[in-house]
Amino acid sequence: MSPPRWPTPRPSSRSLARKRSCARMRSAEISPAAAIRPDFSSHSHGFRPGRRAHDAVCEAQKYIQEGRRWVVDVDLEKFFDRVNHDVLMGRLARESRIRGCSDSSRRYLDAGIMANGVVVERHEGTPQGGPLSPLLGNVLLDEVDKEMRSRGHSFVRYADDLNVT
């Protein structure tokens, strides 16, 4: 016989709306620094202002027209589920423009997940579906972009999908 499950109070729609609007405000605070930085890779197209999937496809087509014949398709499997909070927080701490948002970002990352009516603690990954997750993912994946550039690769990245020629 399984142990009894205690009912967990469901958050009111008002508290959910408050959490959602707080996430939007944090995204707006970080967005100018993280998404429009001059050193942010021009080959990164996912979840950035003024960039879209069509731009990534056009850049990939340009590489084909230049005569590149081989493409390595990289998909970082379950990237958003496996983001290491400490590594991400360290990256945010190095960003002088983002530094003020680190406390609220940590609380956002540590928020639990409700699964089958039970709140489960989270120690890795980013809450998906919110406005802050893709932005934090881009901050972390900027390291991948810099490594690709340092090795002289031509590449196109959209969120956690990467094509290297």
mmCIF file of C-alpha atoms in Angstrom:
data_model
loop_
_atom_site.group_PDB
_atom_site.id
_atom_site.type_symbol
_atom_site.label_atom_id
_atom_site.label_comp_id
_atom_site.label_asym_id
_atom_site.label_seq_id
_atom_site.Cartn_x
_atom_site.Cartn_y
_atom_site.Cartn_z
ATOM 1 C CA MET A 1 0.000 0.000 0.000
ATOM 2 C CA SER A 2 1.390 3.377 -0.959
ATOM 3 C CA PRO A 3 1.653 6.167 1.616
ATOM 4 C CA PRO A 4 -1.154 8.724 1.563
ATOM 5 C CA ARG A 5 -0.551 11.782 -0.544
ATOM 6 C CA TRP A 6 -1.260 15.032 1.186
ATOM 7 C CA PRO A 7 -3.145 17.513 -0.930
ATOM 8 C CA THR A 8 -0.998 20.428 -1.961
ATOM 9 C CA PRO A 9 -2.626 23.826 -2.182
ATOM 10 C CA ARG A 10 -2.963 24.991 -5.733
ATOM 11 C CA PRO A 11 -1.662 28.482 -6.329
ATOM 12 C CA SER A 12 -4.337 31.027 -7.027
ATOM 13 C CA SER A 13 -4.520 32.563 -10.462
ATOM 14 C CA ARG A 14 -3.470 35.843 -8.860
ATOM 15 C CA SER A 15 -0.198 34.378 -7.509
ATOM 16 C CA LEU A 16 0.511 32.666 -10.848
ATOM 17 C CA ALA A 17 -0.039 35.960 -12.660
ATOM 18 C CA ARG A 18 2.278 37.693 -10.192
ATOM 19 C CA LYS A 19 5.019 35.089 -10.768
ATOM 20 C CA ARG A 20 4.607 35.348 -14.530
ATOM 21 C CA SER A 21 4.800 39.143 -14.504
ATOM 22 C CA CYS A 22 7.899 39.013 -12.246
ATOM 23 C CA ALA A 23 9.563 36.671 -14.744
ATOM 24 C CA ARG A 24 8.719 39.081 -17.562
ATOM 25 C CA MET A 25 10.232 41.981 -15.614
ATOM 26 C CA ARG A 26 13.423 39.986 -14.928
ATOM 27 C CA SER A 27 13.589 39.127 -18.615
ATOM 28 C CA ALA A 28 13.223 42.786 -19.498
ATOM 29 C CA GLU A 29 16.007 43.691 -17.030
ATOM 30 C CA ILE A 30 18.425 41.126 -18.451
ATOM 31 C CA SER A 31 17.380 41.332 -22.096
ATOM 32 C CA PRO A 32 19.166 44.538 -23.099
ATOM 33 C CA ALA A 33 22.432 43.299 -21.629
ATOM 34 C CA ALA A 34 22.306 39.658 -22.726
ATOM 35 C CA ALA A 35 20.488 39.771 -26.043
ATOM 36 C CA ILE A 36 21.898 42.913 -27.639
ATOM 37 C CA ARG A 37 25.499 42.809 -26.428
ATOM 38 C CA PRO A 38 27.958 43.707 -29.172
ATOM 39 C CA ASP A 39 30.096 40.636 -28.434
ATOM 40 C CA PHE A 40 27.142 38.234 -28.552
ATOM 41 C CA SER A 41 27.546 35.937 -31.550
ATOM 42 C CA SER A 42 25.973 37.070 -34.789
ATOM 43 C CA HIS A 43 25.477 33.369 -35.594
ATOM 44 C CA SER A 44 23.019 32.890 -32.710
ATOM 45 C CA HIS A 45 19.418 33.382 -33.826
ATOM 46 C CA GLY A 46 17.128 31.779 -31.239
ATOM 47 C CA PHE A 47 15.052 33.930 -28.903
ATOM 48 C CA ARG A 48 16.834 37.182 -29.660
ATOM 49 C CA PRO A 49 15.236 40.499 -30.571
ATOM 50 C CA GLY A 50 15.187 41.096 -34.312
ATOM 51 C CA ARG A 51 16.283 37.527 -35.114
ATOM 52 C CA ARG A 52 14.192 34.573 -36.169
ATOM 53 C CA ALA A 53 14.414 31.042 -37.489
ATOM 54 C CA HIS A 54 14.209 32.296 -41.088
ATOM 55 C CA ASP A 55 17.432 34.291 -40.562
ATOM 56 C CA ALA A 56 19.198 31.130 -39.380
ATOM 57 C CA VAL A 57 18.027 29.244 -42.492
ATOM 58 C CA CYS A 58 19.249 32.075 -44.759
ATOM 59 C CA GLU A 59 22.671 32.055 -43.089
ATOM 60 C CA ALA A 60 22.913 28.264 -43.529
ATOM 61 C CA GLN A 61 21.955 28.605 -47.204
ATOM 62 C CA LYS A 62 24.711 31.193 -47.624
ATOM 63 C CA TYR A 63 27.261 28.641 -46.408
ATOM 64 C CA ILE A 64 25.965 26.125 -48.952
ATOM 65 C CA GLN A 65 26.239 28.708 -51.746
ATOM 66 C CA GLU A 66 29.845 29.341 -50.692
ATOM 67 C CA GLY A 67 30.556 25.722 -51.570
ATOM 68 C CA ARG A 68 30.587 24.068 -48.176
ATOM 69 C CA ARG A 69 29.606 20.430 -48.587
ATOM 70 C CA TRP A 70 29.584 19.014 -45.068
ATOM 71 C CA VAL A 71 27.305 20.002 -42.209
ATOM 72 C CA VAL A 72 27.375 18.609 -38.699
ATOM 73 C CA ASP A 73 23.985 18.897 -37.014
ATOM 74 C CA VAL A 74 24.318 19.194 -33.239
ATOM 75 C CA ASP A 75 21.294 19.042 -30.959
ATOM 76 C CA LEU A 76 22.090 19.472 -27.284
ATOM 77 C CA GLU A 77 19.648 16.854 -26.033
ATOM 78 C CA LYS A 78 17.536 18.038 -23.104
ATOM 79 C CA PHE A 79 19.693 21.149 -22.771
ATOM 80 C CA PHE A 80 17.067 23.189 -20.938
ATOM 81 C CA ASP A 81 16.376 20.250 -18.577
ATOM 82 C CA ARG A 82 20.044 19.845 -17.655
ATOM 83 C CA VAL A 83 21.344 23.394 -17.229
ATOM 84 C CA ASN A 84 23.675 23.447 -14.230
ATOM 85 C CA HIS A 85 22.476 26.255 -11.963
ATOM 86 C CA ASP A 86 25.892 26.997 -10.471
ATOM 87 C CA VAL A 87 27.584 27.254 -13.860
ATOM 88 C CA LEU A 88 24.838 29.544 -15.135
ATOM 89 C CA MET A 89 24.943 31.719 -12.019
ATOM 90 C CA GLY A 90 28.727 32.015 -12.383
ATOM 91 C CA ARG A 91 28.259 33.172 -15.973
ATOM 92 C CA LEU A 92 25.648 35.727 -14.870
ATOM 93 C CA ALA A 93 27.959 36.965 -12.100
ATOM 94 C CA ARG A 94 30.707 37.692 -14.678
ATOM 95 C CA GLU A 95 28.303 39.855 -16.669
ATOM 96 C CA SER A 96 28.548 43.298 -15.091
ATOM 97 C CA ARG A 97 25.258 44.495 -16.600
ATOM 98 C CA ILE A 98 23.376 41.418 -15.397
ATOM 99 C CA ARG A 99 24.898 41.165 -11.923
ATOM 100 C CA GLY A 100 21.966 42.873 -10.160
ATOM 101 C CA CYS A 101 19.566 40.198 -11.356
ATOM 102 C CA SER A 102 21.427 37.208 -9.951
ATOM 103 C CA ASP A 103 19.364 36.831 -6.745
ATOM 104 C CA SER A 104 16.038 36.840 -8.546
ATOM 105 C CA SER A 105 17.458 34.576 -11.279
ATOM 106 C CA ARG A 106 18.596 32.061 -8.639
ATOM 107 C CA ARG A 107 15.109 32.017 -7.101
ATOM 108 C CA TYR A 108 13.624 31.514 -10.571
ATOM 109 C CA LEU A 109 15.960 28.579 -11.262
ATOM 110 C CA ASP A 110 15.362 26.974 -7.857
ATOM 111 C CA ALA A 111 11.563 27.142 -8.120
ATOM 112 C CA GLY A 112 10.051 23.683 -7.762
ATOM 113 C CA ILE A 113 8.024 21.787 -10.336
ATOM 114 C CA MET A 114 4.519 20.502 -9.716
ATOM 115 C CA ALA A 115 4.302 16.916 -10.962
ATOM 116 C CA ASN A 116 1.140 14.895 -10.340
ATOM 117 C CA GLY A 117 0.033 17.341 -7.671
ATOM 118 C CA VAL A 118 3.308 17.176 -5.736
ATOM 119 C CA VAL A 119 5.951 19.924 -5.680
ATOM 120 C CA VAL A 120 9.354 18.513 -6.617
ATOM 121 C CA GLU A 121 12.564 20.421 -5.921
ATOM 122 C CA ARG A 122 14.672 21.418 -8.909
ATOM 123 C CA HIS A 123 18.482 21.329 -8.823
ATOM 124 C CA GLU A 124 19.176 21.600 -12.548
ATOM 125 C CA GLY A 125 17.418 22.846 -15.643
ATOM 126 C CA THR A 126 15.450 25.995 -16.360
ATOM 127 C CA PRO A 127 11.678 26.316 -16.023
ATOM 128 C CA GLN A 128 10.406 26.015 -19.583
ATOM 129 C CA GLY A 129 7.684 28.093 -21.119
ATOM 130 C CA GLY A 130 8.636 31.290 -19.317
ATOM 131 C CA PRO A 131 10.241 34.374 -20.834
ATOM 132 C CA LEU A 132 13.482 34.001 -18.885
ATOM 133 C CA SER A 133 14.501 30.433 -19.808
ATOM 134 C CA PRO A 134 15.521 31.037 -23.434
ATOM 135 C CA LEU A 135 17.408 34.154 -22.412
ATOM 136 C CA LEU A 136 19.368 32.334 -19.699
ATOM 137 C CA GLY A 137 20.045 29.527 -22.181
ATOM 138 C CA ASN A 138 21.501 32.015 -24.654
ATOM 139 C CA VAL A 139 23.734 33.506 -21.955
ATOM 140 C CA LEU A 140 25.094 30.030 -21.215
ATOM 141 C CA LEU A 141 25.409 28.931 -24.864
ATOM 142 C CA ASP A 142 27.387 32.061 -25.683
ATOM 143 C CA GLU A 143 30.409 30.061 -24.454
ATOM 144 C CA VAL A 144 29.735 27.465 -27.184
ATOM 145 C CA ASP A 145 29.523 30.237 -29.795
ATOM 146 C CA LYS A 146 32.858 31.691 -28.677
ATOM 147 C CA GLU A 147 34.503 28.261 -28.849
ATOM 148 C CA MET A 148 33.183 27.704 -32.382
ATOM 149 C CA ARG A 149 34.536 31.099 -33.443
ATOM 150 C CA SER A 150 37.938 30.473 -31.833
ATOM 151 C CA ARG A 151 38.255 27.227 -33.815
ATOM 152 C CA GLY A 152 37.424 28.985 -37.069
ATOM 153 C CA HIS A 153 34.158 27.120 -37.703
ATOM 154 C CA SER A 154 31.264 28.540 -39.663
ATOM 155 C CA PHE A 155 28.094 27.814 -37.735
ATOM 156 C CA VAL A 156 24.484 28.734 -37.178
ATOM 157 C CA ARG A 157 22.792 28.292 -33.805
ATOM 158 C CA TYR A 158 19.104 28.507 -32.984
ATOM 159 C CA ALA A 159 18.557 27.931 -29.251
ATOM 160 C CA ASP A 160 20.107 24.517 -28.495
ATOM 161 C CA ASP A 161 20.349 23.410 -32.161
ATOM 162 C CA LEU A 162 23.663 24.039 -33.901
ATOM 163 C CA ASN A 163 24.830 23.461 -37.472
ATOM 164 C CA VAL A 164 28.575 23.539 -38.033
ATOM 165 C CA THR A 165 30.153 23.641 -41.514
#
